[in-house]
């Protein structure tokens, strides 16, 4: 158990809908990262938040947004869902996440499997 | 831009045999390098990491990796594979650019035969 909690574990929804994925980082971790894993794209970095602020952005679609709250949990919002958004969405956390430092390895949650039908 | 290449999509080894998984990276500065393992239906677990210092790093479960700057490689090794090592292995490079973005390779699936 990595200490990172993601809910829900599974989600099935229809095209055009909006969903929210939730992530609780390990106790004390300030950084939260979101990744999308699909068969054709592999593991894609979406976004990084550090202590409530967006710090780095990857291949995140405009239909997707994220935020990190004062209690450090994070939510990933996916809207106008398409069939191609079906994937495993991972959240990871780390103690830091700025430039350099030892403690920048990420600890991953079990993921949320999203199926769009 | 950073990138990671894992040339082998899948590898099959016999139980007890040695293992080497290849990883090549592209990054302009000294990279932060990681190996993660993912079992079916599970999240990713960190096996080992390299930030600086000794280029041979030891990880969990008997794995080690060697950073070779001249070859831009960070290959993962294990002297004797166990059936429980069957999983998917991801090499990753991280860059502390304002935030910290980690880029993963496509993964290598390891099959272990009895």
GROMACS .gro file of C-alpha atoms in nm:
model
  231
    1UNK     CA    1   0.000   0.000   0.000
    2UNK     CA    2   0.156   0.325  -0.121
    3UNK     CA    3  -0.058   0.547   0.101
    4UNK     CA    4  -0.212   0.723  -0.199
    5UNK     CA    5  -0.588   0.673  -0.220
    6UNK     CA    6  -0.790   0.710  -0.537
    7UNK     CA    7  -1.165   0.697  -0.567
    8UNK     CA    8  -1.359   0.555  -0.729
    9UNK     CA    9  -1.175   0.243  -0.842
   10UNK     CA   10  -1.400   0.195  -1.142
   11UNK     CA   11  -1.624   0.433  -1.329
   12UNK     CA   12  -1.848   0.368  -1.627
   13UNK     CA   13  -2.012   0.662  -1.795
   14UNK     CA   14  -2.156   0.770  -2.126
   15UNK     CA   15  -2.006   0.989  -2.393
   16UNK     CA   16  -2.062   1.358  -2.336
   17UNK     CA   17  -2.075   1.321  -1.959
   18UNK     CA   18  -1.852   1.474  -1.693
   19UNK     CA   19  -1.677   1.287  -1.412
   20UNK     CA   20  -1.456   1.374  -1.118
   21UNK     CA   21  -1.172   1.156  -0.999
   22UNK     CA   22  -1.041   1.206  -0.651
   23UNK     CA   23  -0.697   1.155  -0.503
   24UNK     CA   24  -0.574   1.172  -0.145
   25UNK     CA   25  -0.195   1.192  -0.132
   26UNK     CA   26   0.025   1.029   0.129
   27UNK     CA   27   0.022   1.207   0.459
   28UNK     CA   28   0.258   1.505   0.442
   29UNK     CA   29   0.314   1.494   0.066
   30UNK     CA   30   0.274   1.832  -0.100
   31UNK     CA   31   0.291   1.726  -0.463
   32UNK     CA   32   0.021   1.550  -0.659
   33UNK     CA   33   0.062   1.424  -1.014
   34UNK     CA   34  -0.198   1.290  -1.253
   35UNK     CA   35  -0.126   1.035  -1.526
   36UNK     CA   36  -0.334   0.866  -1.790
   37UNK     CA   37  -0.250   0.511  -1.894
   38UNK     CA   38  -0.400   0.368  -2.211
   39UNK     CA   39  -0.302   0.087  -2.442
   40UNK     CA   40  -0.219   0.312  -2.735
   41UNK     CA   41  -0.061   0.608  -2.552
   42UNK     CA   42   0.109   0.436  -2.260
   43UNK     CA   43   0.164   0.636  -1.942
   44UNK     CA   44   0.112   1.004  -2.013
   45UNK     CA   45   0.186   1.279  -1.765
   46UNK     CA   46  -0.110   1.512  -1.733
   47UNK     CA   47  -0.044   1.767  -1.462
   48UNK     CA   48   0.148   1.840  -1.142
   49UNK     CA   49   0.026   2.040  -0.843
   50UNK     CA   50   0.241   2.148  -0.554
   51UNK     CA   51   0.080   2.278  -0.237
   52UNK     CA   52  -0.226   2.399  -0.423
   53UNK     CA   53  -0.054   2.552  -0.722
   54UNK     CA   54  -0.020   2.413  -1.071
   55UNK     CA   55   0.348   2.352  -1.140
   56UNK     CA   56   0.378   2.155  -1.462
   57UNK     CA   57   0.149   2.056  -1.742
   58UNK     CA   58   0.178   1.768  -1.981
   59UNK     CA   59  -0.052   1.630  -2.245
   60UNK     CA   60  -0.372   1.735  -2.075
   61UNK     CA   61  -0.671   1.808  -2.294
   62UNK     CA   62  -0.865   2.132  -2.256
   63UNK     CA   63  -1.168   1.923  -2.160
   64UNK     CA   64  -0.974   1.807  -1.855
   65UNK     CA   65  -0.893   2.016  -1.551
   66UNK     CA   66  -0.751   1.955  -1.209
   67UNK     CA   67  -0.711   2.127  -0.879
   68UNK     CA   68  -0.549   2.069  -0.544
   69UNK     CA   69  -0.736   2.179  -0.235
   70UNK     CA   70  -0.604   2.329   0.091
   71UNK     CA   71  -0.614   1.986   0.255
   72UNK     CA   72  -0.389   1.871  -0.034
   73UNK     CA   73  -0.632   1.627  -0.189
   74UNK     CA   74  -0.674   1.665  -0.561
   75UNK     CA   75  -0.949   1.620  -0.815
   76UNK     CA   76  -0.926   1.557  -1.187
   77UNK     CA   77  -1.231   1.668  -1.380
   78UNK     CA   78  -1.299   1.516  -1.719
   79UNK     CA   79  -1.580   1.666  -1.927
   80UNK     CA   80  -1.744   1.606  -2.264
   81UNK     CA   81  -1.614   1.254  -2.242
   82UNK     CA   82  -1.527   1.061  -2.555
   83UNK     CA   83  -1.472   0.692  -2.611
   84UNK     CA   84  -1.100   0.758  -2.641
   85UNK     CA   85  -1.087   0.890  -2.286
   86UNK     CA   86  -1.134   0.537  -2.156
   87UNK     CA   87  -0.817   0.465  -1.963
   88UNK     CA   88  -0.663   0.406  -1.625
   89UNK     CA   89  -0.601   0.735  -1.445
   90UNK     CA   90  -0.330   0.737  -1.184
   91UNK     CA   91  -0.258   0.983  -0.914
   92UNK     CA   92   0.084   0.996  -0.751
   93UNK     CA   93   0.227   1.202  -0.470
   94UNK     CA   94   0.569   1.300  -0.346
   95UNK     CA   95   0.698   1.500  -0.049
   96UNK     CA   96   0.838   1.772  -0.267
   97UNK     CA   97   0.838   1.837  -0.637
   98UNK     CA   98   1.032   2.147  -0.697
   99UNK     CA   99   1.374   2.165  -0.850
  100UNK     CA  100   1.612   1.896  -0.738
  101UNK     CA  101   1.623   1.721  -0.405
  102UNK     CA  102   1.621   1.362  -0.297
  103UNK     CA  103   1.257   1.314  -0.227
  104UNK     CA  104   1.111   1.356  -0.571
  105UNK     CA  105   1.019   0.998  -0.643
  106UNK     CA  106   0.647   0.954  -0.677
  107UNK     CA  107   0.422   0.707  -0.498
  108UNK     CA  108   0.132   0.586  -0.704
  109UNK     CA  109  -0.225   0.506  -0.617
  110UNK     CA  110  -0.409   0.203  -0.753
  111UNK     CA  111  -0.575   0.407  -1.023
  112UNK     CA  112  -0.928   0.475  -1.140
  113UNK     CA  113  -1.039   0.277  -1.441
  114UNK     CA  114  -1.266   0.493  -1.652
  115UNK     CA  115  -1.479   0.333  -1.918
  116UNK     CA  116  -1.671   0.559  -2.154
  117UNK     CA  117  -1.952   0.386  -2.343
  118UNK     CA  118   1.255   1.760  -2.452
  119UNK     CA  119   1.294   1.452  -2.240
  120UNK     CA  120   1.214   1.112  -2.377
  121UNK     CA  121   1.258   0.752  -2.273
  122UNK     CA  122   1.297   0.451  -2.498
  123UNK     CA  123   1.250   0.095  -2.386
  124UNK     CA  124   1.344  -0.106  -2.696
  125UNK     CA  125   1.191  -0.434  -2.582
  126UNK     CA  126   0.812  -0.454  -2.570
  127UNK     CA  127   0.828  -0.792  -2.399
  128UNK     CA  128   1.093  -1.030  -2.275
  129UNK     CA  129   1.068  -1.392  -2.165
  130UNK     CA  130   1.324  -1.543  -1.929
  131UNK     CA  131   1.342  -1.871  -1.742
  132UNK     CA  132   1.307  -1.871  -1.368
  133UNK     CA  133   1.651  -1.848  -1.214
  134UNK     CA  134   1.805  -1.686  -1.519
  135UNK     CA  135   1.950  -1.337  -1.519
  136UNK     CA  136   1.758  -1.039  -1.650
  137UNK     CA  137   1.849  -0.712  -1.816
  138UNK     CA  138   1.588  -0.460  -1.925
  139UNK     CA  139   1.711  -0.182  -2.146
  140UNK     CA  140   1.636   0.185  -2.113
  141UNK     CA  141   1.771   0.482  -2.307
  142UNK     CA  142   1.684   0.837  -2.225
  143UNK     CA  143   1.716   1.177  -2.380
  144UNK     CA  144   1.763   1.477  -2.156
  145UNK     CA  145   1.983   1.781  -2.174
  146UNK     CA  146   2.107   1.791  -1.818
  147UNK     CA  147   2.177   1.531  -1.552
  148UNK     CA  148   1.862   1.328  -1.542
  149UNK     CA  149   1.664   1.190  -1.255
  150UNK     CA  150   1.603   0.828  -1.350
  151UNK     CA  151   1.358   0.575  -1.214
  152UNK     CA  152   1.246   0.221  -1.264
  153UNK     CA  153   0.890   0.129  -1.169
  154UNK     CA  154   0.712  -0.204  -1.175
  155UNK     CA  155   0.342  -0.255  -1.239
  156UNK     CA  156   0.165  -0.583  -1.165
  157UNK     CA  157  -0.166  -0.648  -1.341
  158UNK     CA  158  -0.442  -0.426  -1.207
  159UNK     CA  159  -0.204  -0.248  -0.972
  160UNK     CA  160  -0.042   0.090  -0.948
  161UNK     CA  161   0.324   0.152  -1.006
  162UNK     CA  162   0.580   0.068  -0.743
  163UNK     CA  163   0.920   0.232  -0.737
  164UNK     CA  164   1.206  -0.019  -0.772
  165UNK     CA  165   1.497   0.221  -0.763
  166UNK     CA  166   1.608   0.570  -0.853
  167UNK     CA  167   1.918   0.758  -0.959
  168UNK     CA  168   1.970   1.123  -0.880
  169UNK     CA  169   2.347   1.155  -0.849
  170UNK     CA  170   2.654   0.985  -0.707
  171UNK     CA  171   2.732   0.616  -0.749
  172UNK     CA  172   2.620   0.509  -1.094
  173UNK     CA  173   2.525   0.160  -0.977
  174UNK     CA  174   2.209   0.180  -0.770
  175UNK     CA  175   2.047  -0.091  -0.569
  176UNK     CA  176   1.674  -0.124  -0.539
  177UNK     CA  177   1.413  -0.341  -0.383
  178UNK     CA  178   1.344  -0.705  -0.468
  179UNK     CA  179   1.707  -0.767  -0.567
  180UNK     CA  180   1.708  -0.527  -0.863
  181UNK     CA  181   1.990  -0.296  -0.958
  182UNK     CA  182   2.048  -0.046  -1.237
  183UNK     CA  183   2.352   0.121  -1.383
  184UNK     CA  184   2.357   0.477  -1.512
  185UNK     CA  185   2.588   0.519  -1.811
  186UNK     CA  186   2.602   0.879  -1.919
  187UNK     CA  187   2.809   0.807  -2.230
  188UNK     CA  188   2.541   0.570  -2.356
  189UNK     CA  189   2.241   0.760  -2.216
  190UNK     CA  190   2.130   0.435  -2.063
  191UNK     CA  191   1.987   0.316  -1.735
  192UNK     CA  192   1.947  -0.060  -1.769
  193UNK     CA  193   1.778  -0.266  -1.503
  194UNK     CA  194   1.928  -0.598  -1.396
  195UNK     CA  195   1.854  -0.888  -1.169
  196UNK     CA  196   2.087  -1.187  -1.130
  197UNK     CA  197   1.817  -1.449  -1.076
  198UNK     CA  198   1.455  -1.399  -1.176
  199UNK     CA  199   1.167  -1.537  -0.972
  200UNK     CA  200   0.823  -1.620  -1.110
  201UNK     CA  201   0.678  -1.336  -0.903
  202UNK     CA  202   0.884  -1.086  -1.104
  203UNK     CA  203   0.651  -1.127  -1.400
  204UNK     CA  204   0.507  -0.778  -1.449
  205UNK     CA  205   0.547  -0.467  -1.660
  206UNK     CA  206   0.852  -0.252  -1.600
  207UNK     CA  207   0.872   0.117  -1.675
  208UNK     CA  208   1.178   0.331  -1.702
  209UNK     CA  209   1.121   0.702  -1.641
  210UNK     CA  210   1.311   1.028  -1.650
  211UNK     CA  211   1.221   1.325  -1.438
  212UNK     CA  212   1.303   1.687  -1.491
  213UNK     CA  213   1.283   1.950  -1.219
  214UNK     CA  214   1.164   2.231  -1.444
  215UNK     CA  215   0.957   2.457  -1.224
  216UNK     CA  216   0.744   2.164  -1.137
  217UNK     CA  217   0.858   1.807  -1.174
  218UNK     CA  218   0.748   1.623  -1.483
  219UNK     CA  219   0.819   1.252  -1.510
  220UNK     CA  220   0.819   1.097  -1.853
  221UNK     CA  221   0.772   0.722  -1.880
  222UNK     CA  222   0.889   0.478  -2.141
  223UNK     CA  223   0.642   0.250  -2.314
  224UNK     CA  224   0.720  -0.033  -2.074
  225UNK     CA  225   0.862  -0.382  -2.106
  226UNK     CA  226   0.646  -0.676  -2.011
  227UNK     CA  227   0.841  -0.954  -1.846
  228UNK     CA  228   0.724  -1.313  -1.876
  229UNK     CA  229   0.888  -1.578  -1.657
  230UNK     CA  230   0.876  -1.940  -1.762
  231UNK     CA  231   0.922  -2.232  -1.528
   0.00000   0.00000   0.00000
